[in-house]
XYZ file of C-alpha atoms in Angstrom:
497
model
C 0.000 0.000 0.000
C 1.319 3.474 -0.834
C 2.184 5.873 1.934
C 0.564 9.283 2.230
C 3.919 11.045 2.315
C 5.284 13.248 -0.458
C 7.478 10.757 -2.287
C 8.304 10.520 -5.993
C 10.533 8.026 -7.826
C 12.333 9.047 -11.027
C 13.691 6.194 -13.181
C 16.250 6.394 -15.973
C 17.859 3.756 -18.178
C 21.292 5.138 -19.162
C 24.048 6.697 -17.031
C 23.875 9.999 -18.938
C 20.122 10.183 -18.252
C 20.686 9.466 -14.562
C 23.396 12.112 -14.281
C 21.113 14.683 -15.917
C 18.466 14.195 -13.207
C 21.009 13.775 -10.411
C 22.542 17.179 -11.183
C 19.208 18.827 -10.332
C 18.586 17.131 -6.956
C 21.080 18.338 -4.315
C 22.328 16.555 -1.189
C 21.520 13.015 -2.321
C 21.834 10.113 0.103
C 22.341 6.503 -0.933
C 19.699 3.917 0.017
C 20.163 0.210 -0.775
C 17.300 -2.201 -1.402
C 17.700 -5.642 0.148
C 17.906 -7.167 -3.346
C 20.808 -4.863 -4.241
C 19.070 -2.026 -6.120
C 20.681 1.311 -5.252
C 18.517 4.415 -4.887
C 19.542 7.970 -4.120
C 17.203 10.198 -2.137
C 17.012 13.975 -2.093
C 14.558 16.864 -2.071
C 13.552 19.159 -4.936
C 14.496 22.730 -3.893
C 11.469 24.877 -3.148
C 9.112 21.911 -2.679
C 8.208 19.335 -0.051
C 8.678 16.448 -2.480
C 11.177 13.766 -1.515
C 12.622 12.298 -4.713
C 14.212 8.868 -5.155
C 16.414 8.237 -8.208
C 17.001 4.806 -9.744
C 18.851 3.565 -12.839
C 17.198 0.471 -14.352
C 19.266 -0.197 -17.476
C 17.852 -0.699 -20.958
C 14.807 -2.829 -21.748
C 11.178 -3.127 -20.694
C 11.657 -6.185 -18.490
C 14.210 -4.565 -16.201
C 12.134 -1.374 -16.075
C 9.056 -3.348 -15.031
C 10.856 -5.315 -12.292
C 12.560 -2.309 -10.734
C 9.450 -0.130 -10.989
C 7.441 -2.737 -9.080
C 10.308 -3.107 -6.557
C 10.537 0.648 -5.961
C 6.774 0.998 -5.503
C 6.771 -1.797 -2.903
C 9.764 -0.394 -1.028
C 9.066 3.350 -1.154
C 5.287 3.676 -1.575
C 5.515 6.764 -3.833
C 2.748 9.192 -4.721
C 3.935 9.216 -8.351
C 6.609 7.724 -10.609
C 8.389 9.186 -13.641
C 10.584 7.692 -16.353
C 12.838 10.203 -18.058
C 15.490 9.897 -20.731
C 16.064 9.930 -24.481
C 14.223 8.509 -27.486
C 14.274 8.416 -31.276
C 11.734 10.527 -33.086
C 9.148 9.134 -35.509
C 7.686 12.479 -36.589
C 9.506 14.881 -38.908
C 7.982 17.986 -37.313
C 10.097 17.580 -34.165
C 13.647 18.856 -33.755
C 16.509 17.119 -32.009
C 16.439 18.195 -28.379
C 12.642 18.601 -28.290
C 10.846 16.850 -25.429
C 7.847 14.506 -25.647
C 5.459 14.036 -22.738
C 3.889 10.643 -23.455
C 0.109 10.950 -23.400
C -0.030 7.192 -24.004
C 2.548 4.378 -24.162
C 2.167 1.580 -26.720
C 3.890 -1.811 -26.344
C 4.107 -2.321 -30.097
C 5.607 -5.834 -30.227
C 2.368 -7.598 -29.256
C 0.664 -9.370 -32.144
C -0.105 -12.523 -34.083
C 1.814 -13.654 -37.167
C -0.371 -15.185 -39.889
C -0.180 -14.333 -43.582
C 0.290 -10.808 -42.303
C 1.295 -9.539 -38.877
C -1.799 -8.566 -36.875
C -1.004 -6.157 -34.074
C -2.277 -6.778 -30.554
C -0.694 -3.881 -28.682
C -1.013 -3.130 -25.002
C -1.401 0.519 -24.141
C -1.318 2.669 -21.023
C -2.532 6.287 -20.821
C -0.579 8.906 -18.920
C -1.759 9.824 -15.447
C -4.231 12.665 -15.932
C -2.891 14.461 -12.856
C 0.729 14.291 -14.014
C -0.082 15.201 -17.613
C -2.016 18.234 -16.377
C 0.954 19.246 -14.207
C 3.201 19.011 -17.282
C 0.852 21.158 -19.352
C 0.650 23.682 -16.529
C 4.443 23.755 -16.079
C 5.114 24.748 -19.688
C 2.535 27.552 -19.616
C 5.353 29.653 -18.170
C 7.625 30.604 -21.107
C 10.529 30.783 -18.641
C 9.944 27.328 -17.124
C 13.416 26.111 -18.142
C 15.391 29.233 -17.259
C 16.728 27.973 -13.918
C 16.890 24.319 -14.974
C 19.019 24.483 -18.147
C 22.510 25.845 -18.789
C 22.698 29.600 -19.362
C 22.085 30.539 -22.974
C 20.199 27.365 -23.942
C 16.654 28.008 -25.145
C 13.761 26.030 -23.668
C 13.007 23.005 -25.851
C 9.710 22.599 -27.673
C 7.439 20.313 -25.628
C 5.057 17.932 -27.419
C 2.182 16.031 -25.799
C 1.916 12.910 -27.951
C 1.852 9.079 -27.700
C 5.089 7.079 -27.802
C 5.925 3.465 -28.663
C 8.123 1.159 -26.570
C 9.601 -2.162 -27.678
C 12.741 -4.222 -27.332
C 14.631 -2.912 -30.356
C 16.687 0.258 -30.831
C 15.419 1.580 -34.183
C 18.064 3.135 -36.434
C 17.031 2.368 -40.024
C 14.699 4.364 -42.219
C 13.290 1.537 -44.350
C 13.297 -1.406 -41.927
C 10.436 -3.879 -41.441
C 9.942 -2.442 -37.960
C 9.684 1.089 -39.334
C 7.004 -0.154 -41.750
C 5.080 -1.740 -38.844
C 5.250 1.484 -36.861
C 4.174 3.582 -39.832
C 1.197 1.349 -40.667
C -0.144 0.666 -37.181
C 1.308 3.325 -34.874
C 1.546 6.347 -37.139
C 0.319 8.675 -34.383
C 3.291 8.060 -32.084
C 5.976 10.720 -31.863
C 8.902 8.776 -30.421
C 10.205 5.251 -29.908
C 12.163 3.842 -26.959
C 12.784 0.623 -24.998
C 11.605 1.006 -21.362
C 8.306 2.904 -21.229
C 6.013 -0.097 -21.663
C 7.551 -2.080 -18.801
C 7.498 0.989 -16.559
C 3.916 2.003 -17.390
C 2.591 -1.556 -17.107
C 4.175 -2.098 -13.688
C 2.868 1.235 -12.365
C -0.627 0.438 -13.640
C -0.674 -2.936 -11.895
C 0.710 -1.542 -8.620
C -2.543 -0.021 -7.345
C -2.653 2.431 -10.288
C 0.292 4.561 -9.142
C 0.291 7.794 -11.230
C 2.986 7.473 -13.903
C 4.432 9.664 -16.639
C 7.107 9.109 -19.322
C 9.141 12.134 -20.478
C 11.618 11.732 -23.357
C 14.077 14.039 -25.054
C 14.567 13.496 -28.799
C 18.194 12.452 -29.343
C 18.067 10.946 -32.852
C 15.889 10.512 -35.913
C 15.636 6.681 -35.811
C 16.601 6.664 -39.500
C 20.188 5.403 -39.649
C 21.835 8.659 -38.595
C 22.106 7.815 -34.886
C 25.905 7.624 -34.834
C 26.124 11.064 -36.403
C 23.652 12.660 -33.962
C 25.254 10.905 -30.975
C 28.648 12.263 -32.012
C 27.034 15.686 -32.246
C 26.179 15.602 -28.546
C 22.422 15.327 -28.971
C 22.111 12.478 -26.457
C 23.391 14.764 -23.717
C 21.186 17.667 -24.819
C 18.065 15.483 -25.054
C 18.673 13.831 -21.678
C 19.312 17.223 -20.084
C 16.122 18.743 -21.542
C 14.003 15.765 -20.450
C 15.458 15.911 -16.929
C 14.770 19.653 -16.715
C 11.124 19.184 -17.702
C 10.733 16.307 -15.235
C 11.864 18.572 -12.386
C 9.566 21.354 -13.645
C 6.587 18.966 -13.624
C 7.356 17.844 -10.071
C 7.530 21.492 -9.021
C 4.125 22.084 -10.653
C 2.484 19.340 -8.590
C 0.542 20.399 -5.526
C 2.951 20.031 -2.635
C 2.077 17.223 -0.223
C 0.106 18.596 2.729
C -0.594 21.914 0.992
C -4.316 21.241 0.542
C -4.792 20.274 4.178
C -2.855 23.339 5.318
C -5.207 25.652 3.432
C -8.440 24.187 4.818
C -10.281 26.095 7.570
C -9.558 25.141 11.160
C -11.810 22.454 12.645
C -12.165 24.372 15.947
C -15.703 24.657 17.290
C -15.690 28.462 16.922
C -14.938 28.303 13.196
C -17.826 29.387 10.973
C -18.855 26.614 8.647
C -18.673 27.656 4.997
C -18.715 25.734 1.747
C -15.378 25.293 0.030
C -15.693 26.115 -3.673
C -12.736 25.308 -5.883
C -11.656 28.264 -7.971
C -11.650 27.752 -11.721
C -9.770 29.518 -14.517
C -11.894 32.236 -16.084
C -12.241 32.547 -19.844
C -12.996 35.706 -21.804
C -16.728 36.143 -22.442
C -17.581 37.063 -26.034
C -20.272 39.585 -26.938
C -21.560 37.187 -29.588
C -20.916 33.435 -29.931
C -18.518 32.458 -32.704
C -20.094 30.876 -35.807
C -19.930 27.065 -35.865
C -19.900 24.740 -38.882
C -21.617 21.892 -37.020
C -21.121 18.271 -37.974
C -24.444 18.239 -39.844
C -23.113 20.966 -42.165
C -19.671 19.403 -42.654
C -20.797 15.790 -43.210
C -24.560 15.247 -43.638
C -26.066 12.839 -41.115
C -26.877 9.312 -42.217
C -30.570 8.423 -42.290
C -30.186 5.774 -39.562
C -27.848 7.660 -37.217
C -28.766 7.741 -33.548
C -28.051 10.452 -30.994
C -24.454 11.634 -31.357
C -22.375 13.981 -29.212
C -20.053 16.408 -30.953
C -17.361 18.588 -29.378
C -15.671 21.552 -31.085
C -12.855 24.024 -30.478
C -13.552 27.165 -32.533
C -10.555 29.497 -33.088
C -11.142 33.165 -32.330
C -8.588 34.246 -34.918
C -6.366 31.833 -36.821
C -4.518 31.933 -40.158
C -6.109 29.760 -42.808
C -4.476 26.353 -43.239
C -3.052 25.747 -46.735
C -4.498 22.871 -48.768
C -1.110 21.114 -48.722
C -1.245 20.945 -44.930
C -4.910 19.908 -44.987
C -4.036 16.997 -47.244
C -1.404 15.795 -44.751
C -3.794 16.286 -41.839
C -6.345 14.040 -43.532
C -3.975 11.088 -43.077
C -2.828 12.257 -39.653
C -6.427 12.202 -38.407
C -6.691 8.497 -39.164
C -3.350 7.744 -37.499
C -4.076 9.805 -34.404
C -7.576 8.357 -34.100
C -6.178 4.830 -34.099
C -3.307 5.635 -31.725
C -5.759 7.180 -29.239
C -8.191 4.218 -29.627
C -10.830 6.618 -30.954
C -10.977 4.379 -34.014
C -10.555 0.674 -33.328
C -7.693 -1.284 -34.887
C -10.045 -3.364 -37.049
C -12.673 -0.964 -38.346
C -12.394 0.692 -41.736
C -11.889 4.439 -41.444
C -12.993 6.748 -44.273
C -11.063 9.948 -44.934
C -12.068 12.906 -47.036
C -10.497 16.199 -48.143
C -12.818 19.004 -49.164
C -12.125 22.633 -49.975
C -12.891 23.698 -46.400
C -12.043 20.711 -44.223
C -10.308 17.357 -43.786
C -12.100 14.527 -41.984
C -11.684 10.925 -40.871
C -14.760 9.031 -39.759
C -16.507 5.696 -39.247
C -20.182 4.998 -39.888
C -21.356 1.529 -38.912
C -25.199 1.424 -38.896
C -25.209 -2.235 -37.820
C -23.538 -1.320 -34.528
C -25.157 2.095 -34.254
C -21.683 3.617 -34.297
C -20.689 6.979 -35.716
C -17.348 8.602 -34.808
C -15.214 11.188 -36.553
C -12.483 13.814 -36.453
C -12.375 17.064 -38.475
C -10.032 19.985 -38.994
C -11.328 22.916 -41.034
C -9.326 25.371 -43.083
C -10.101 28.045 -40.484
C -8.458 25.957 -37.758
C -11.612 24.566 -36.157
C -11.179 21.146 -34.504
C -14.174 18.861 -34.139
C -14.954 15.309 -33.114
C -18.069 13.282 -32.499
C -19.165 9.896 -31.199
C -22.471 8.069 -30.800
C -24.018 8.047 -27.356
C -23.840 4.616 -25.686
C -26.892 2.446 -26.280
C -28.816 0.287 -23.850
C -29.500 -3.219 -25.151
C -32.548 -3.495 -22.898
C -34.032 -0.100 -23.856
C -32.912 -0.185 -27.534
C -32.124 3.534 -27.561
C -29.198 5.880 -26.865
C -28.603 6.862 -23.235
C -27.412 10.290 -22.098
C -25.664 9.701 -18.759
C -24.516 13.046 -17.222
C -21.496 11.548 -15.429
C -20.372 9.537 -18.453
C -20.928 12.569 -20.709
C -18.694 14.778 -18.581
C -15.903 12.189 -18.661
C -16.164 11.814 -22.435
C -16.241 15.587 -23.036
C -12.983 15.852 -21.076
C -11.425 13.028 -23.115
C -12.580 14.528 -26.411
C -11.277 17.995 -25.530
C -7.877 16.434 -24.838
C -8.068 14.628 -28.173
C -8.835 17.869 -30.036
C -5.817 19.548 -28.461
C -3.631 16.747 -29.879
C -4.817 16.904 -33.496
C -1.861 19.029 -34.575
C 0.286 21.876 -33.293
C -1.944 24.542 -31.769
C -1.403 28.046 -33.191
C -1.121 31.072 -30.940
C -4.815 31.848 -30.752
C -7.718 31.435 -28.378
C -10.425 28.814 -28.758
C -14.078 28.695 -27.756
C -15.409 25.230 -26.796
C -18.795 24.161 -28.152
C -20.803 20.952 -28.139
C -24.073 19.477 -29.333
C -26.287 16.412 -29.341
C -27.587 15.764 -32.856
C -30.002 14.171 -33.567
C -31.575 14.715 -30.156
C -35.087 13.300 -30.566
C -34.817 9.612 -29.646
C -32.809 9.183 -26.457
C -33.320 8.905 -22.716
C -31.529 10.567 -19.813
C -30.392 8.249 -17.028
C -27.277 6.574 -15.677
C -25.805 3.780 -17.774
C -25.985 1.439 -14.778
C -29.723 2.066 -14.456
C -30.206 1.654 -18.212
C -28.662 -1.821 -18.158
C -31.410 -3.158 -15.892
C -34.325 -0.925 -16.878
C -37.273 -2.118 -18.956
C -38.752 1.322 -19.574
C -37.510 4.859 -20.079
C -38.862 8.363 -20.554
C -38.134 9.886 -23.935
C -35.955 12.984 -23.442
C -37.403 16.390 -24.444
C -40.699 14.606 -25.165
C -39.225 13.601 -28.509
C -39.035 17.185 -29.779
C -37.003 17.637 -32.950
C -33.845 19.621 -33.590
C -30.319 19.408 -32.173
C -29.308 20.663 -28.745
C -26.355 23.034 -29.122
C -24.039 24.745 -26.623
C -22.672 27.773 -28.439
C -19.006 28.912 -28.279
C -19.317 32.108 -26.249
C -16.170 31.976 -24.069
C -12.563 31.838 -25.315
C -9.410 30.423 -23.698
C -5.855 29.968 -24.921
C -5.024 26.365 -25.830
C -2.658 25.820 -22.887
C -5.271 26.983 -20.378
C -7.854 24.673 -21.937
C -5.406 21.792 -21.538
C -4.811 22.650 -17.888
C -8.510 23.220 -17.108
C -10.114 20.385 -19.103
C -12.093 18.882 -16.154
C -13.586 22.286 -15.250
C -14.513 23.132 -18.839
C -15.994 19.660 -19.397
C -18.127 20.045 -16.285
C -19.396 23.460 -17.391
C -20.275 22.280 -20.902
C -22.048 19.193 -19.542
C -24.118 21.193 -17.061
C -25.193 23.579 -19.850
C -26.078 20.631 -22.048
C -28.124 18.832 -19.394
C -30.108 21.996 -18.719
C -31.689 21.588 -22.154
C -32.908 18.098 -21.255
C -34.673 19.124 -18.050
C -38.400 19.863 -18.313
C -40.012 22.514 -16.059
C -41.437 19.774 -13.838
C -38.262 17.702 -13.760
C -36.839 17.584 -10.234
C -33.788 15.522 -11.144
C -30.414 17.084 -10.380
C -27.587 16.641 -12.870
């Protein structure tokens, strides 16, 4: 069982990665595990976090064993893996840093006439990913953590792939596998899967992988290593890891800020403060899904989420054409599209889209980027097999809105503009409002809105910068969901959403 103390473990694979972290944690003390593993313990300056450092060597198996061992011995509040990786995307520079939003173990599969992938995947801890997004909001986040004169690296929030092979060939069979089945990943390395899997199994300890890009994974590794990029990448990744730890709420800070429990203290509700967006005089215009891709005749209730740019340069058709393919890759890598279903893609004058329509399963999902920079996605509401209709569950809806907002932020590099979130249910005639658990056992349901026609739309009337949206996703998702559910409450409806 994990302790309630403020403890964090940071793992690395290579000596140069370990030294990069070690240089940023003063006054380290050696601690030996009974099995021989050596840890060093110190404290991050300016925080109450006690940090343990461990070097696991290369490979997923060793990473998994030592991660599990450290969690048992130390009982940390969170674990990090930091180090270097090869890039798989051409839009990243050497020295850039990737915060892994998801880790894929890409070697899983079945060999028949063709190789059929069966990957395991682990998402990043939401808490740690949010801390990373918050940390890099400050343009000077790296100033005290990197050598004088070195600019802060570009930070990307994207999936990564982890296997057992160091990739250093542009046209290898493995590169073809990665391109066909894991095209959304930004980097490739050899420890993240073992680390993430062990953390997930150990009582869901929050875990995050942070990697600096040291090579191009295309045969030029010796050249880039000789150029010193391993050291630069490891140093940048270590700096961001420390910045993320500093951005975490210090252990005990929440309790210290709560009112005293003395009998003479006035009881008052505690309301969490939320980031405030800029209210627009008029909502921004929205090309809704119905306008972009006409609804199929048999489509059931579908939820769509949009980020509308306040002011963004128009995307050139060349970039839109590339984004059309990227939408398919990202959708698969984020499990928005399944590995087996056929995804359609389309490029029009005003937008690029990737989508699935499967009337037999009542499934409709899609991703869109418009020439104006609008990002949109949609998915069918879950259906109840006993009620034979879509179910709008407020709690489930809020969770999915948060997930979809995160997905929209990952579609491609966000320009320096503000975005207004919007959402809708369309069509919104045949559905019921209840919890999914209740729907599974119910034999009857009340038709929402008395079956009235027309979509329910939450207009984009409040703008935020992209980084703030990323840091405040749960709050924004809650607000959008509450506005949505208001439209499904009749005057005599006493239910509380």
